[in-house]
Amino acid sequence: MEKILVIGSSGQIGSELVLALRKIYGGENVYATDIKEPTEEISTSGPFDNLDVLDFNNLLHYVVRYKITQIYNLAAVLSGNAEKIPLQAWDINMKALMNTLEVAHKTDAKKLFWPSSIAIFGPTTPMENTPQLTVMEPNTVYGISKLAGERWGEYYHKRYGVDFRSVRYPGLISYKTEPGGGTTDYAVEIFFEAVKNGKYECFLSEDTALPMMFMDDAIHNTIKLMRADSSKLSIRSAYNMAGISFDPNGLANEIKKIMPGFEISYKTDFRQAIANSWPASINDEVARKDWGLEEKYDLRKLTATMLSKITEKIKRAGS
Ligand code: AKB
């Protein structure tokens, strides 16, 4: 019987991942934890505890006490926020990872998922169809911490047998919990502003193409990687995950097909430089071959789903 710990269960990924895991493994077997309040769905569908991943002893005791067998560690300071507090962000991102790697090494919770990101690439990386293995010289705090994290994950796998698994997430798009402090956040904000106000001022330029993925696809593939046969995994750092690539102009045009009056304007900020250092599109053939990475959402389906779900959500909140 698997006992699964999710760290960062109140965040953008965690709040949806926990519910998907509970459907598979049963509510009582998925332990949601965060230092932030849980969503109502999380607190009513299984256990939730306040747990700080930076506190090693508490984490270790928790894992031993509940006989945890798998950990998903989603705690991180994202790219935009990390640039505002570089040393603190480095400390938080690395300590959160190292604590879970050590706990995985010292307990029975040998299987560990930790998200990497397209941020591990940098300005010297080939920007189109970026391969799994290529030049990686990130120039953001977040990117440097993710690249270091990938190396540590592989190290713990080879040296101590920790079953470390990871993907390089593109920007993730969801309507349930909004992201916070990322460079790809525009692709979520734009939908909320379109529904609420019919217009959006974008902090990236109109032609900044980036890889993105709808949250359902990200969750499906994350769990698929964690359930994959270990012998099939040729990568023990992190797998490229491409999703779909588009720029703000392309996304705005797709929104206009459903909301013809929608207006977009542009006022770039410091996140433009971060986005310029990331690839426009990614090659993920290794993940497809090794464990069957697959998606259901293209830009059209993603746009229609986001607009209708956010409209419902806002109506419900107002009634
Ligand atoms: C961010 O923008 O920082 C994240 C990411 C791509 O990892 N969404």
Short mmCIF file of C-alpha atoms and ligand atoms in Angstrom, two decimals, residues 78-79 117-118 142 169-171 182-184 278, ligand 1:
data_model
loop_
_atom_site.label_atom_id
_atom_site.label_comp_id
_atom_site.label_asym_id
_atom_site.label_seq_id
_atom_site.Cartn_x
_atom_site.Cartn_y
_atom_site.Cartn_z
CA LEU A 78 9.43 30.72 -8.80
CA SER A 79 11.56 32.64 -11.32
CA SER A 117 11.74 23.58 -15.20
CA ILE A 118 12.54 24.97 -18.65
CA TYR A 142 15.56 29.91 -10.07
CA TYR A 169 7.86 21.72 -16.56
CA PRO A 170 6.98 24.36 -19.13
CA GLY A 171 4.65 27.17 -17.96
CA GLY A 182 6.58 33.04 -12.27
CA THR A 183 7.54 34.36 -15.71
CA THR A 184 4.92 32.26 -17.48
CA TRP A 278 14.36 30.48 -22.10
C1 AKB B 1 8.11 30.16 -13.85
O1 AKB B 1 7.68 30.91 -14.74
O2 AKB B 1 8.96 30.51 -13.02
C2 AKB B 1 7.62 28.74 -13.82
C3 AKB B 1 8.50 27.81 -14.60
C4 AKB B 1 8.53 27.86 -16.06
O3 AKB B 1 9.17 27.00 -14.02
N1 AKB B 1 6.29 28.67 -14.31
#
